[in-house]
CSV table of C-alpha atoms and ligand atoms in Angstrom, one decimal:
chain,number,residue,atom,x,y,z
A,720,UNK,CA,-133.1,-95.4,86.5
A,721,UNK,CA,-132.1,-97.7,83.6
A,722,UNK,CA,-134.4,-100.2,82.2
A,723,UNK,CA,-134.2,-101.6,78.8
A,724,UNK,CA,-136.8,-103.6,76.9
A,725,UNK,CA,-135.4,-105.3,73.8
A,726,UNK,CA,-137.8,-106.3,71.1
A,727,UNK,CA,-136.8,-108.4,68.2
A,728,UNK,CA,-138.4,-110.3,65.4
A,729,UNK,CA,-138.8,-110.5,61.6
A,730,UNK,CA,-140.3,-107.7,59.5
A,731,UNK,CA,-143.9,-106.7,60.1
A,732,UNK,CA,-144.5,-109.0,63.2
A,733,UNK,CA,-145.9,-106.1,65.4
A,734,UNK,CA,-142.6,-105.0,67.1
A,735,UNK,CA,-143.1,-101.4,66.4
A,736,UNK,CA,-146.8,-101.2,67.5
A,737,UNK,CA,-145.7,-103.2,70.8
A,738,UNK,CA,-142.7,-101.1,71.5
A,739,UNK,CA,-144.6,-97.6,71.0
A,740,UNK,CA,-147.3,-98.9,73.3
A,741,UNK,CA,-144.8,-99.7,76.1
A,742,UNK,CA,-142.9,-96.5,75.6
A,743,UNK,CA,-146.2,-94.7,76.0
A,744,UNK,CA,-147.4,-96.6,79.0
A,745,UNK,CA,-144.0,-96.5,80.9
A,746,UNK,CA,-142.7,-93.3,79.9
A,747,UNK,CA,-139.6,-95.0,78.2
A,748,UNK,CA,-137.9,-93.5,75.1
A,749,UNK,CA,-138.4,-95.6,72.0
A,750,UNK,CA,-136.0,-96.4,69.2
A,751,UNK,CA,-136.9,-98.2,66.1
A,752,UNK,CA,-133.3,-99.4,65.1
A,753,UNK,CA,-134.6,-100.5,61.5
A,754,UNK,CA,-134.6,-96.7,60.8
A,755,UNK,CA,-130.7,-96.4,61.4
A,756,UNK,CA,-130.4,-99.1,58.6
A,757,UNK,CA,-132.8,-97.6,56.5
A,758,UNK,CA,-131.2,-94.2,56.7
A,759,UNK,CA,-128.0,-95.6,55.8
A,760,UNK,CA,-129.2,-97.6,52.9
A,761,UNK,CA,-131.1,-94.6,51.5
A,762,UNK,CA,-128.3,-92.1,51.9
A,763,UNK,CA,-125.7,-94.7,50.4
A,764,UNK,CA,-127.8,-95.2,47.3
A,765,UNK,CA,-128.5,-91.6,46.8
A,766,UNK,CA,-124.8,-91.0,46.9
A,767,UNK,CA,-124.0,-93.3,44.0
A,768,UNK,CA,-127.3,-93.5,42.0
A,769,UNK,CA,-128.7,-96.6,43.3
A,770,UNK,CA,-125.5,-98.6,43.9
A,771,UNK,CA,-124.5,-99.6,47.4
A,772,UNK,CA,-120.8,-99.3,48.1
A,773,UNK,CA,-119.7,-100.8,51.4
A,774,UNK,CA,-117.1,-98.1,52.0
A,775,UNK,CA,-119.6,-95.3,51.6
A,776,UNK,CA,-122.1,-97.2,53.7
A,777,UNK,CA,-119.6,-97.3,56.6
A,778,UNK,CA,-118.7,-93.7,56.3
A,779,UNK,CA,-122.5,-92.6,56.3
A,780,UNK,CA,-123.3,-95.0,59.3
A,781,UNK,CA,-120.3,-93.2,61.3
A,782,UNK,CA,-121.7,-89.9,60.5
A,783,UNK,CA,-125.4,-90.6,60.9
A,784,UNK,CA,-127.5,-88.1,62.8
A,785,UNK,CA,-131.0,-88.1,64.6
A,786,UNK,CA,-132.0,-85.7,61.9
A,787,UNK,CA,-131.3,-88.5,59.3
A,788,UNK,CA,-133.8,-90.7,60.9
A,789,UNK,CA,-136.7,-88.1,60.2
A,790,UNK,CA,-136.5,-88.5,56.4
A,791,UNK,CA,-139.9,-89.2,54.8
A,792,UNK,CA,-138.5,-91.8,52.5
A,793,UNK,CA,-137.4,-94.5,55.0
A,794,UNK,CA,-140.5,-96.5,54.8
A,795,UNK,CA,-140.6,-97.5,50.9
A,796,UNK,CA,-140.0,-100.9,49.5
A,797,UNK,CA,-136.8,-99.7,48.1
A,798,UNK,CA,-135.5,-98.3,51.5
A,799,UNK,CA,-136.5,-101.7,53.0
A,800,UNK,CA,-134.2,-103.6,50.4
A,801,UNK,CA,-131.4,-101.3,50.9
A,802,UNK,CA,-131.4,-101.5,54.6
A,803,UNK,CA,-131.4,-105.1,54.6
A,804,UNK,CA,-128.5,-105.1,52.3
A,805,UNK,CA,-126.3,-102.6,54.4
A,806,UNK,CA,-127.4,-104.3,57.6
A,807,UNK,CA,-125.4,-107.4,56.3
A,808,UNK,CA,-122.2,-105.2,56.5
A,809,UNK,CA,-120.4,-105.8,59.7
A,810,UNK,CA,-118.5,-102.5,59.4
A,811,UNK,CA,-121.9,-100.7,59.3
A,812,UNK,CA,-123.2,-102.7,62.3
A,813,UNK,CA,-120.3,-101.8,64.3
A,814,UNK,CA,-120.4,-98.0,63.4
A,815,UNK,CA,-124.0,-98.1,64.7
A,816,UNK,CA,-123.5,-99.9,68.2
A,817,UNK,CA,-122.4,-97.3,70.4
A,818,UNK,CA,-125.3,-95.1,69.5
A,819,UNK,CA,-127.8,-98.0,70.4
A,820,UNK,CA,-126.1,-99.0,73.6
A,821,UNK,CA,-126.1,-95.4,74.9
A,822,UNK,CA,-129.9,-95.1,73.8
A,823,UNK,CA,-130.7,-98.3,75.6
A,824,UNK,CA,-129.0,-97.1,79.0
A,825,UNK,CA,-130.4,-93.6,79.1
A,826,UNK,CA,-132.1,-92.6,82.3
A,827,UNK,CA,-135.7,-93.2,82.4
A,828,UNK,CA,-135.9,-96.5,80.4
A,829,UNK,CA,-135.9,-97.2,76.8
A,830,UNK,CA,-137.5,-99.7,74.3
A,831,UNK,CA,-135.4,-100.7,71.2
A,832,UNK,CA,-136.9,-102.8,68.5
A,833,UNK,CA,-134.8,-104.6,65.7
A,834,UNK,CA,-133.3,-107.8,65.0
A,835,UNK,CA,-130.3,-108.2,67.5
A,836,UNK,CA,-131.2,-106.1,70.4
A,837,UNK,CA,-131.5,-108.9,72.9
A,838,UNK,CA,-128.8,-111.0,71.4
A,839,UNK,CA,-126.0,-108.4,70.6
A,840,UNK,CA,-126.8,-104.7,71.5
A,841,UNK,CA,-128.3,-105.3,75.0
A,842,UNK,CA,-127.8,-109.0,76.1
A,843,UNK,CA,-128.4,-107.5,79.7
A,844,UNK,CA,-131.9,-106.0,78.9
A,845,UNK,CA,-134.4,-106.4,81.8
A,846,UNK,CA,-137.2,-107.5,79.4
A,847,UNK,CA,-136.5,-109.4,76.2
A,848,UNK,CA,-139.3,-110.1,73.7
A,849,UNK,CA,-139.3,-112.1,70.4
A,850,UNK,CA,-142.2,-111.1,68.3
A,851,UNK,CA,-143.1,-113.2,65.3
A,852,UNK,CA,-146.0,-114.3,63.1
A,853,UNK,CA,-146.5,-116.4,59.8
A,854,UNK,CA,-145.0,-115.0,56.7
A,855,UNK,CA,-148.6,-114.7,55.2
A,856,UNK,CA,-150.1,-112.7,58.2
A,857,UNK,CA,-147.0,-110.4,58.1
A,858,UNK,CA,-147.2,-109.9,54.5
A,859,UNK,CA,-150.8,-109.0,54.7
A,860,UNK,CA,-150.1,-106.6,57.4
A,861,UNK,CA,-147.4,-104.7,55.6
A,862,UNK,CA,-149.4,-104.8,52.2
A,863,UNK,CA,-152.5,-103.1,54.2
A,864,UNK,CA,-150.0,-100.5,55.5
A,865,UNK,CA,-148.5,-99.7,52.1
A,866,UNK,CA,-152.0,-99.5,50.4
A,867,UNK,CA,-152.6,-96.2,52.1
A,868,UNK,CA,-149.7,-94.5,50.4
A,869,UNK,CA,-149.4,-96.8,47.1
A,870,UNK,CA,-152.7,-98.0,46.0
A,871,UNK,CA,-150.7,-100.0,43.3
A,872,UNK,CA,-149.2,-102.4,45.9
A,873,UNK,CA,-149.5,-106.0,45.2
A,874,UNK,CA,-149.7,-108.6,48.0
A,875,UNK,CA,-147.5,-111.4,46.1
A,876,UNK,CA,-144.8,-108.6,45.7
A,877,UNK,CA,-144.8,-107.7,49.2
A,878,UNK,CA,-144.7,-111.4,50.4
A,879,UNK,CA,-141.8,-111.9,48.1
A,880,UNK,CA,-139.8,-109.0,49.3
A,881,UNK,CA,-140.5,-110.0,52.8
A,882,UNK,CA,-139.1,-113.6,52.3
A,883,UNK,CA,-135.9,-112.3,50.6
A,884,UNK,CA,-135.3,-109.8,53.4
A,885,UNK,CA,-136.1,-112.4,56.1
A,886,UNK,CA,-133.7,-114.9,54.6
A,887,UNK,CA,-131.0,-112.2,54.4
A,888,UNK,CA,-131.5,-110.8,57.9
A,889,UNK,CA,-131.5,-114.4,59.4
A,890,UNK,CA,-128.8,-115.7,57.1
A,891,UNK,CA,-126.1,-113.2,57.4
A,892,UNK,CA,-122.8,-113.9,59.3
A,893,UNK,CA,-122.9,-110.7,61.7
A,894,UNK,CA,-125.8,-110.7,64.3
A,895,UNK,CA,-128.4,-112.6,62.2
A,896,UNK,CA,-131.9,-112.4,63.5
A,897,UNK,CA,-132.4,-115.0,66.2
A,898,UNK,CA,-134.3,-115.2,69.5
A,899,UNK,CA,-132.3,-114.9,72.6
A,900,UNK,CA,-132.5,-117.8,75.0
A,901,UNK,CA,-134.0,-115.7,77.6
A,902,UNK,CA,-136.6,-113.8,75.4
A,903,UNK,CA,-140.3,-114.3,75.7
A,904,UNK,CA,-142.0,-115.5,72.4
A,905,UNK,CA,-145.1,-113.5,71.3
A,906,UNK,CA,-146.5,-115.2,68.2
A,907,UNK,CA,-149.0,-112.7,66.7
A,908,UNK,CA,-150.3,-115.0,64.0
A,909,UNK,CA,-153.4,-115.9,65.8
A,910,UNK,CA,-153.1,-113.5,68.6
A,911,UNK,CA,-154.3,-109.9,68.1
A,912,UNK,CA,-151.6,-107.0,68.3
A,913,UNK,CA,-153.7,-105.6,71.4
A,914,UNK,CA,-153.4,-108.9,73.1
A,915,UNK,CA,-149.6,-109.0,72.5
A,916,UNK,CA,-149.5,-105.5,73.9
A,917,UNK,CA,-151.1,-106.6,76.9
A,918,UNK,CA,-148.9,-109.5,77.5
A,919,UNK,CA,-145.9,-107.2,76.9
A,920,UNK,CA,-147.2,-104.5,79.4
A,921,UNK,CA,-147.6,-107.4,82.2
A,922,UNK,CA,-144.1,-108.5,81.6
A,923,UNK,CA,-142.6,-105.0,82.0
A,924,UNK,CA,-144.8,-104.4,85.0
A,925,UNK,CA,-143.8,-107.7,86.7
A,926,UNK,CA,-140.1,-106.7,86.2
A,927,UNK,CA,-140.4,-103.0,87.4
A,928,UNK,CA,-141.9,-104.6,90.5
B,734,DC,O1,-137.3,-103.2,61.1
B,734,DC,P1,-137.1,-102.8,59.7
B,734,DC,O2,-137.9,-103.6,58.6
B,734,DC,O3,-137.4,-101.4,59.7
B,734,DC,O4,-135.6,-103.0,59.4
B,734,DC,C1,-135.0,-102.7,58.2
B,734,DC,C2,-133.8,-103.6,57.9
B,734,DC,O5,-132.7,-103.4,58.9
B,734,DC,C3,-134.0,-105.3,58.2
B,734,DC,O6,-134.1,-105.8,56.9
B,734,DC,C4,-133.0,-105.8,59.0
B,734,DC,C5,-132.2,-104.5,59.4
B,734,DC,N1,-132.1,-104.6,60.8
B,734,DC,C6,-131.0,-105.1,61.4
B,734,DC,O7,-130.3,-105.8,60.8
B,734,DC,N2,-130.8,-105.0,62.8
B,734,DC,C7,-131.7,-104.3,63.4
B,734,DC,N3,-131.4,-104.2,64.8
B,734,DC,C8,-132.8,-103.6,62.9
B,734,DC,C9,-132.9,-103.7,61.6
């Protein structure tokens, strides 16, 4: 059986939490596609002491392995910025396409979360969700997450980073963040993540029949 759930939306909207909950409930494999861009960003920067060279980024994307996704430095603010920059390179996106498509159609079902899953990677996904929330709510969630590992984190800096990243992700030429026409919108500004997970579960259950 193949069954794909595509979850898109801006940073810190709750895509990962919803994706993991659906994977656990229905036994689907889960891929956080942001990790692909984060790993390419970090590896590219490490190669040239902080500089992002597009040719290196493409080569690194072509050779990326599942092992690279397990690095423990992919969640930092530096990695977020690098990811957003390499994600604007068409050659990098093209190099990561096949891996994501194969993952999406693996037997047993798959959930992928990212920015272009329902629009470009899997336009034929059985369930498409677009998860969003106001900038302030998303910044506060990311801030609270980061505080655990970095007590010096500041909310205004997180909000600023989020705005720059959102603008780049939504404004780029290739596969910009956008809601697929047939995606169900889940706005988690007022809704709790638990309620959003319940809604997502109900949609998948209805589709599975
Ligand atoms: O979801 P995230 O914050 O981990 O994503 C990191 C960056 O990668 C984000 O700024 C946009 C980019 N990205 C993308 O362009 N397409 C995807 N499918 C997933 C992430």
